mmCIF file of C-alpha atoms in Angstrom:
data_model
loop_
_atom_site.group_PDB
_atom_site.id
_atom_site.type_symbol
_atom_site.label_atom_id
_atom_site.label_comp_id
_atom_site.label_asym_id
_atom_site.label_seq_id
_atom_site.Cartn_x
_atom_site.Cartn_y
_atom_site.Cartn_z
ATOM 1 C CA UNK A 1 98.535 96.424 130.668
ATOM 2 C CA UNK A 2 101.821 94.105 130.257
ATOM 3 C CA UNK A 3 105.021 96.640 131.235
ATOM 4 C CA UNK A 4 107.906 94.795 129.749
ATOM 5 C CA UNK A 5 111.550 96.860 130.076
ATOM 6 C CA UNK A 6 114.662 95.926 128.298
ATOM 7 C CA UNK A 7 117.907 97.272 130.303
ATOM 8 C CA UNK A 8 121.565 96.654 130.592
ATOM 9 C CA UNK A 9 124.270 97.464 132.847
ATOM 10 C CA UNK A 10 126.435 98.485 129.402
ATOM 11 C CA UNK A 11 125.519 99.753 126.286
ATOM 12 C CA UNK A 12 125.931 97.844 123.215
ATOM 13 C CA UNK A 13 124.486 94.599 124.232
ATOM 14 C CA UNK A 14 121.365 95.089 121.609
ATOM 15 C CA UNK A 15 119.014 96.479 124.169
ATOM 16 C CA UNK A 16 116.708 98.687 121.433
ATOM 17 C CA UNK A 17 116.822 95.727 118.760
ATOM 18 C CA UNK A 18 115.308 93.702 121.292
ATOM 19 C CA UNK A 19 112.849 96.359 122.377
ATOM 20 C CA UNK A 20 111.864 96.630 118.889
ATOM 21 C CA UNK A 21 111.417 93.227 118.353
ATOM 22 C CA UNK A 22 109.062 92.350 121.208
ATOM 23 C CA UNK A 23 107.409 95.664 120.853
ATOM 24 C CA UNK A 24 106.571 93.964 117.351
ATOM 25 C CA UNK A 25 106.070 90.752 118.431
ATOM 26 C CA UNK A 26 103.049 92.204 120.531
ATOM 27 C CA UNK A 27 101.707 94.259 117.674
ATOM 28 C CA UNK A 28 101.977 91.506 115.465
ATOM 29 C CA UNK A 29 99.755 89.145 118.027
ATOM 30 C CA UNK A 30 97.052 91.828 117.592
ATOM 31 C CA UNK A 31 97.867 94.229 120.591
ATOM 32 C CA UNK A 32 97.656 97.705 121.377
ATOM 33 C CA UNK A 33 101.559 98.720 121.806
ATOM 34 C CA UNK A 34 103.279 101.700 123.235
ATOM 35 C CA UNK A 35 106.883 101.610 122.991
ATOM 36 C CA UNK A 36 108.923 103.982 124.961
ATOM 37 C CA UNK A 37 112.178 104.959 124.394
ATOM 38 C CA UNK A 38 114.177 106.535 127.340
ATOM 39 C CA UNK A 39 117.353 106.545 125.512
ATOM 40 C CA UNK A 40 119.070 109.407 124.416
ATOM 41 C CA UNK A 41 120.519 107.993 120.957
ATOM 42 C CA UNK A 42 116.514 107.512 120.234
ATOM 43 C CA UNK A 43 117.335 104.362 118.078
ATOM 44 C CA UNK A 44 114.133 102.614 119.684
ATOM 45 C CA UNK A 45 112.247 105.582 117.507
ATOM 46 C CA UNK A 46 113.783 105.094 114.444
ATOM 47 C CA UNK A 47 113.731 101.691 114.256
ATOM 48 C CA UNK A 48 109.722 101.522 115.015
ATOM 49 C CA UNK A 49 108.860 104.891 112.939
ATOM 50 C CA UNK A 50 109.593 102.948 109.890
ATOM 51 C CA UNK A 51 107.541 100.172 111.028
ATOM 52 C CA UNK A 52 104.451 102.640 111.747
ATOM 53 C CA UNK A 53 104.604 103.082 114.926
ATOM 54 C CA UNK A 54 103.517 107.048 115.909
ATOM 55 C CA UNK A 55 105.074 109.184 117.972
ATOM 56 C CA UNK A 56 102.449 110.282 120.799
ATOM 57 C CA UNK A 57 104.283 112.502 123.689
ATOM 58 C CA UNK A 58 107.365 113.270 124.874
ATOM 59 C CA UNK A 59 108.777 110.435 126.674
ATOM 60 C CA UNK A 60 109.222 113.084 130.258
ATOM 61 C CA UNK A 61 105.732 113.141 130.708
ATOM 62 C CA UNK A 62 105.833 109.885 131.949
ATOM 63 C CA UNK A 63 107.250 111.291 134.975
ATOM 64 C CA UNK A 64 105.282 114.359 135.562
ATOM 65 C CA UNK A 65 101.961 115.119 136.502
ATOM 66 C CA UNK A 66 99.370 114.059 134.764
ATOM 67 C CA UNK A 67 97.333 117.384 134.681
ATOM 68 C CA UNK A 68 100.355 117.522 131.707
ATOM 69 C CA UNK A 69 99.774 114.892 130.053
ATOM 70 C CA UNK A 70 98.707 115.574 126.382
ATOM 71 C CA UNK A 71 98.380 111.635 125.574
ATOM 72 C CA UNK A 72 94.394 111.019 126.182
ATOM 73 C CA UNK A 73 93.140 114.268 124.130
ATOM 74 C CA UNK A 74 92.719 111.984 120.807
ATOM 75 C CA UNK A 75 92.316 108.333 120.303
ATOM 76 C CA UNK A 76 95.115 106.066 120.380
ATOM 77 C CA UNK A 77 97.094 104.389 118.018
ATOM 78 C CA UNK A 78 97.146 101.076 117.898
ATOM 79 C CA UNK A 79 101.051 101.601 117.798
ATOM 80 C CA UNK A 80 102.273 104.331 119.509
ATOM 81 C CA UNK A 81 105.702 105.504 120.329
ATOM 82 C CA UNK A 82 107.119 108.338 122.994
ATOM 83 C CA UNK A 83 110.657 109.477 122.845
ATOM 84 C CA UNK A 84 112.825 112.180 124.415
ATOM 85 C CA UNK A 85 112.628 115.177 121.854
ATOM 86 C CA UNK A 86 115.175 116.403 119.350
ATOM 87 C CA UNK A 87 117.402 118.802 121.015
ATOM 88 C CA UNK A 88 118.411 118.415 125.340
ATOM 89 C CA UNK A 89 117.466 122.137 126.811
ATOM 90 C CA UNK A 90 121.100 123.656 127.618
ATOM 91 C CA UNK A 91 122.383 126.368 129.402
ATOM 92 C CA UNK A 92 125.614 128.611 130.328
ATOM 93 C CA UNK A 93 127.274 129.104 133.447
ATOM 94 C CA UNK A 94 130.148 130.435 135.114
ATOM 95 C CA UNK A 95 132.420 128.295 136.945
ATOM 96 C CA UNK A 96 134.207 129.729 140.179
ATOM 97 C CA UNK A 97 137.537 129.755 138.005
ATOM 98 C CA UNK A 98 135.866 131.830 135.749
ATOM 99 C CA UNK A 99 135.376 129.300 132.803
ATOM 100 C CA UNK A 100 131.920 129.314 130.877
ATOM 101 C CA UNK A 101 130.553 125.741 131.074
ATOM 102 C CA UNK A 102 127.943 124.491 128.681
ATOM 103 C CA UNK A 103 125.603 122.415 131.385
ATOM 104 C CA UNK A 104 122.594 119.645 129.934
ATOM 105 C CA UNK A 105 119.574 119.296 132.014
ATOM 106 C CA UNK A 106 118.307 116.236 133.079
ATOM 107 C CA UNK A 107 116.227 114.680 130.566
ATOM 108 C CA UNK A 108 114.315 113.207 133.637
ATOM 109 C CA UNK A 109 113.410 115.074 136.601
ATOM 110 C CA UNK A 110 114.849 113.688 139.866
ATOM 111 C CA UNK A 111 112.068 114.923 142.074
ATOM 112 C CA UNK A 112 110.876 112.972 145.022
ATOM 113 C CA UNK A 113 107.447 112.356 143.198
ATOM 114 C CA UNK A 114 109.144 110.719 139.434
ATOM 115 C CA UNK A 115 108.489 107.315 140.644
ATOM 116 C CA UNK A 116 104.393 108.153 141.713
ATOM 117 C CA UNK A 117 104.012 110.263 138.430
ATOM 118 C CA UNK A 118 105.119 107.134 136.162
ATOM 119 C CA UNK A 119 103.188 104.498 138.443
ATOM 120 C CA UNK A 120 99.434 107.145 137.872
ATOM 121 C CA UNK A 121 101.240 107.150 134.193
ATOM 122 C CA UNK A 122 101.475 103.736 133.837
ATOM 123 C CA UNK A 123 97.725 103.589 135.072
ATOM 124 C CA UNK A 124 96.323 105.923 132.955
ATOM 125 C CA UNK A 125 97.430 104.504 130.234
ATOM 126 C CA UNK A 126 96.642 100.832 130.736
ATOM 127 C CA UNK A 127 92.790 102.030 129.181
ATOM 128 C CA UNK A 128 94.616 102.661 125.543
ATOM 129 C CA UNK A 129 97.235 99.745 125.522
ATOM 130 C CA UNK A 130 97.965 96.200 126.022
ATOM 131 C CA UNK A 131 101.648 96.269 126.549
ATOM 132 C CA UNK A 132 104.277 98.765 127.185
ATOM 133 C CA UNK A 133 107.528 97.885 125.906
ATOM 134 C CA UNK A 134 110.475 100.487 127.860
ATOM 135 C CA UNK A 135 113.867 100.793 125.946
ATOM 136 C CA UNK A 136 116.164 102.203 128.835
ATOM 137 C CA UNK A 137 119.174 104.169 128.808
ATOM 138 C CA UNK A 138 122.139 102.245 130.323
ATOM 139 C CA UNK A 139 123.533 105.466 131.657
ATOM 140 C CA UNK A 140 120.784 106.371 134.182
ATOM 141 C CA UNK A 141 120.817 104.152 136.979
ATOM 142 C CA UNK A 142 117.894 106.108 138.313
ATOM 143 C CA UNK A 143 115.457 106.247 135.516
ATOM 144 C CA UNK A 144 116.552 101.772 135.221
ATOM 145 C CA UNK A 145 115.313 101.389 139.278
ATOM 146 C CA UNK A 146 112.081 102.936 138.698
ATOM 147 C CA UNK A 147 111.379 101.560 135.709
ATOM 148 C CA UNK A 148 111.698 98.231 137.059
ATOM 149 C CA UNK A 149 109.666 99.054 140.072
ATOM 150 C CA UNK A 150 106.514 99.349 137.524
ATOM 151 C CA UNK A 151 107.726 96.746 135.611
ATOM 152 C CA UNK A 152 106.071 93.050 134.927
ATOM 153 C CA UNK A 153 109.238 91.753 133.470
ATOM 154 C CA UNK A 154 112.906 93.057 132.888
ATOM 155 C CA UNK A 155 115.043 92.130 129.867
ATOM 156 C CA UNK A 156 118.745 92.256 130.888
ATOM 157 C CA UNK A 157 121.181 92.174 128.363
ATOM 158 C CA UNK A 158 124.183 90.873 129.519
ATOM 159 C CA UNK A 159 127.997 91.892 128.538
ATOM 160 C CA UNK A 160 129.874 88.738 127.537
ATOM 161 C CA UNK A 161 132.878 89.701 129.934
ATOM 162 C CA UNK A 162 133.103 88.595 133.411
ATOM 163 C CA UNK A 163 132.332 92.445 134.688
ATOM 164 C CA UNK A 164 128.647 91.878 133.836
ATOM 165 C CA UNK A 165 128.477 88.565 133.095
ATOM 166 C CA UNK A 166 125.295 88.207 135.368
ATOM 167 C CA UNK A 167 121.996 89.451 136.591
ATOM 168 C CA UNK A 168 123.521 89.852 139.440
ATOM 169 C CA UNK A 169 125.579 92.958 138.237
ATOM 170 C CA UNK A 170 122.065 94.215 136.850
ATOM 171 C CA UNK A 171 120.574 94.452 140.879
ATOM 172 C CA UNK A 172 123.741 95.842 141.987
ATOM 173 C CA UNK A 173 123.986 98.444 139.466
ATOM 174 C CA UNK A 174 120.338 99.664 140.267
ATOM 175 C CA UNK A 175 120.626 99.910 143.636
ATOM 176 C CA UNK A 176 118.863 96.567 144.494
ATOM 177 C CA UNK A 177 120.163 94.075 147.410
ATOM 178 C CA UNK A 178 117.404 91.783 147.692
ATOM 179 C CA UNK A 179 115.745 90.438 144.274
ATOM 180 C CA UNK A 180 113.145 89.775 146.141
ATOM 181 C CA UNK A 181 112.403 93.548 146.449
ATOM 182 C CA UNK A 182 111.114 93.457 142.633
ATOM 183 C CA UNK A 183 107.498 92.128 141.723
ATOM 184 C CA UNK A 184 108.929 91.668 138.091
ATOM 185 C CA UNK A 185 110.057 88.729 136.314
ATOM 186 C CA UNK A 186 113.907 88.891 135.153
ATOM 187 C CA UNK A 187 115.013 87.414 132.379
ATOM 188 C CA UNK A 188 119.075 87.547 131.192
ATOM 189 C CA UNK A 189 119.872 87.548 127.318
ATOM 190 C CA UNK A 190 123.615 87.067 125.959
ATOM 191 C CA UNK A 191 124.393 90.257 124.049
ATOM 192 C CA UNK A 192 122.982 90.960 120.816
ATOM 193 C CA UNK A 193 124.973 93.370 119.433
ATOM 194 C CA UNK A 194 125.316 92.242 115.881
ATOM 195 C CA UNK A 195 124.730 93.476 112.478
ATOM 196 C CA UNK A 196 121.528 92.029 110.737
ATOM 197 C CA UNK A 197 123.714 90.552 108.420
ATOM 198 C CA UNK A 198 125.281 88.581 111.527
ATOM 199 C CA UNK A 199 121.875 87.635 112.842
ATOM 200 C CA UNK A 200 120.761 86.309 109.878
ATOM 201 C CA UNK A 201 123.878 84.122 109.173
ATOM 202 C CA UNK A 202 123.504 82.900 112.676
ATOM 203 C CA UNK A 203 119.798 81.835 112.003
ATOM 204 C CA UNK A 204 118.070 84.200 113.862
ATOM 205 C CA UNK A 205 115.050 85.754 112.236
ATOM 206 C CA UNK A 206 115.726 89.832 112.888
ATOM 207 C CA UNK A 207 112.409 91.760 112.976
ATOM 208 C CA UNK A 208 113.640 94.837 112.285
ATOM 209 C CA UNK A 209 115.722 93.099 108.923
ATOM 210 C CA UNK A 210 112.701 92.187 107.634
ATOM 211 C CA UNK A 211 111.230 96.121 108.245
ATOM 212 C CA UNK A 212 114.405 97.408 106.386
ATOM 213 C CA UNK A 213 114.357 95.517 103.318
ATOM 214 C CA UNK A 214 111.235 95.965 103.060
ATOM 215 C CA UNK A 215 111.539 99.924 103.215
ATOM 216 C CA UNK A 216 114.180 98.859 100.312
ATOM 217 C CA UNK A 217 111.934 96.879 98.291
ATOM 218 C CA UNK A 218 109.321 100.464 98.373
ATOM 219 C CA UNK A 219 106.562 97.735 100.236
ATOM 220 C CA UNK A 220 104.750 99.550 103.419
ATOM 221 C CA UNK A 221 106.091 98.408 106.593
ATOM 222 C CA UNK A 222 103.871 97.032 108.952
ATOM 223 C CA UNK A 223 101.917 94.443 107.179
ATOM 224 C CA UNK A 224 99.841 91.883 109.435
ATOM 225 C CA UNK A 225 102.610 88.870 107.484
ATOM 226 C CA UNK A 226 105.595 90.968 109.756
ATOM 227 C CA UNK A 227 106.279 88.632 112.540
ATOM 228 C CA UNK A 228 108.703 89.297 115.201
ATOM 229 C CA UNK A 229 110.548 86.645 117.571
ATOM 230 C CA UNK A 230 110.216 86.714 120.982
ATOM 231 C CA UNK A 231 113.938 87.928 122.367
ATOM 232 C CA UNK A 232 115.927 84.469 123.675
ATOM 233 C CA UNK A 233 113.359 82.478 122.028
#
């Protein structure tokens, strides 16, 4: 199985449109797709749920055990999706001044054993899919490293500023001094943060434009004539 992750040092740079679009690009070319997304804001779901992707596990379970893992108990989609759930588990505590703080826990456990659990993750599910396509959260420097240590190749979207101007930025921000370190192929894209409008004035065919105007239109999404454009192609 292909593991393809799309990350950025910012957010805003059009990290889940190009997700989506290679995620599609794959299904479209006959393979058996699981997109993840790792991101909070869960726009990787909503853009693919309208394209028919299904939702298969909770995206966490990537990094725990798989004695947990609910994902093999019933065939596979052909397009399959795993996302965070709906609401973060919260709880109260009381600050030594006294103050009641409302604290988030991680979405993604920290323990010493995260990156092992998504490497036999990855494994397992190689026998159901052809590619994985990660969307990652630009806010969890953690969660970016280990993705890209079970990565094939990593999307960066760059920030058109000099700040992060470069993959370069990317390594740093991760934790990574020596490329080298990384069996995966890195590839840079100028940010894509544009409306579909914008795309398609620019020329650009947008994937998920064609999804959405079809959902307009009342047509099912997901017809074998959707084709999606490989990102920085």
């Amino acid at each position: 199985m292909q593991v393809i992750s799309v990350q950025s040092v910012c957010g805003g740079t059009g990290v889940s449109l190009t997700a989506a679009e290679l995620a599609l690009k794959a299904r479209s070319e006959g393979q058996r797709v699981l997109a993840v997304d790792l991101c909070q804001n869960r726009q990787l779901r909503r853009d693919l749920s309208i394209a028919g992707f299904h939702q298969i596990e909770d995206a966490r379970q990537l990094f725990r055990p798989l004695s947990e893992a609910r994902w093999g108990r019933s065939p596979y989609p052909r397009a399959a999706l795993m996302c965070f759930p709906f609401s973060r588990p919260s709880y109260l505590s009381l600050s030594d001044e006294g103050r009641l703080t409302l604290n988030h826990e991680p979405l993604i456990e920290r323990g010493p054993d995260a990156l092992r659990c998504l490497e036999a993750s990855v494994r397992d599910l190689s026998v159901g899919f052809d590619v994985m396509v990660i969307d990652v959260s630009t806010k969890d420097r953690a969660t970016m490293r280990m993705v890209a240590e079970v990565s094939d190749e990593v999307h960066v979207m760059l920030r058109t500023v000099p700040d992060f101007a470069t993959a370069g930025h990317w390594y740093a921000f991760i934790g990574v001094a020596d490329p080298a370190a990384l069996r995966c192929e890195v590839f840079t894209h100028e940010d894509r943060n544009r409306t579909p409008a914008e795309l398609d004035q620019l020329g650009r065919s947008s994937a998920l434009l064609d999804f959405y105007q079809a959902a307009e239109r009342g047509d099912k999404p997901g017809g074998d004539d959707r084709r999606a454009e490989r990102a920085g192609a």
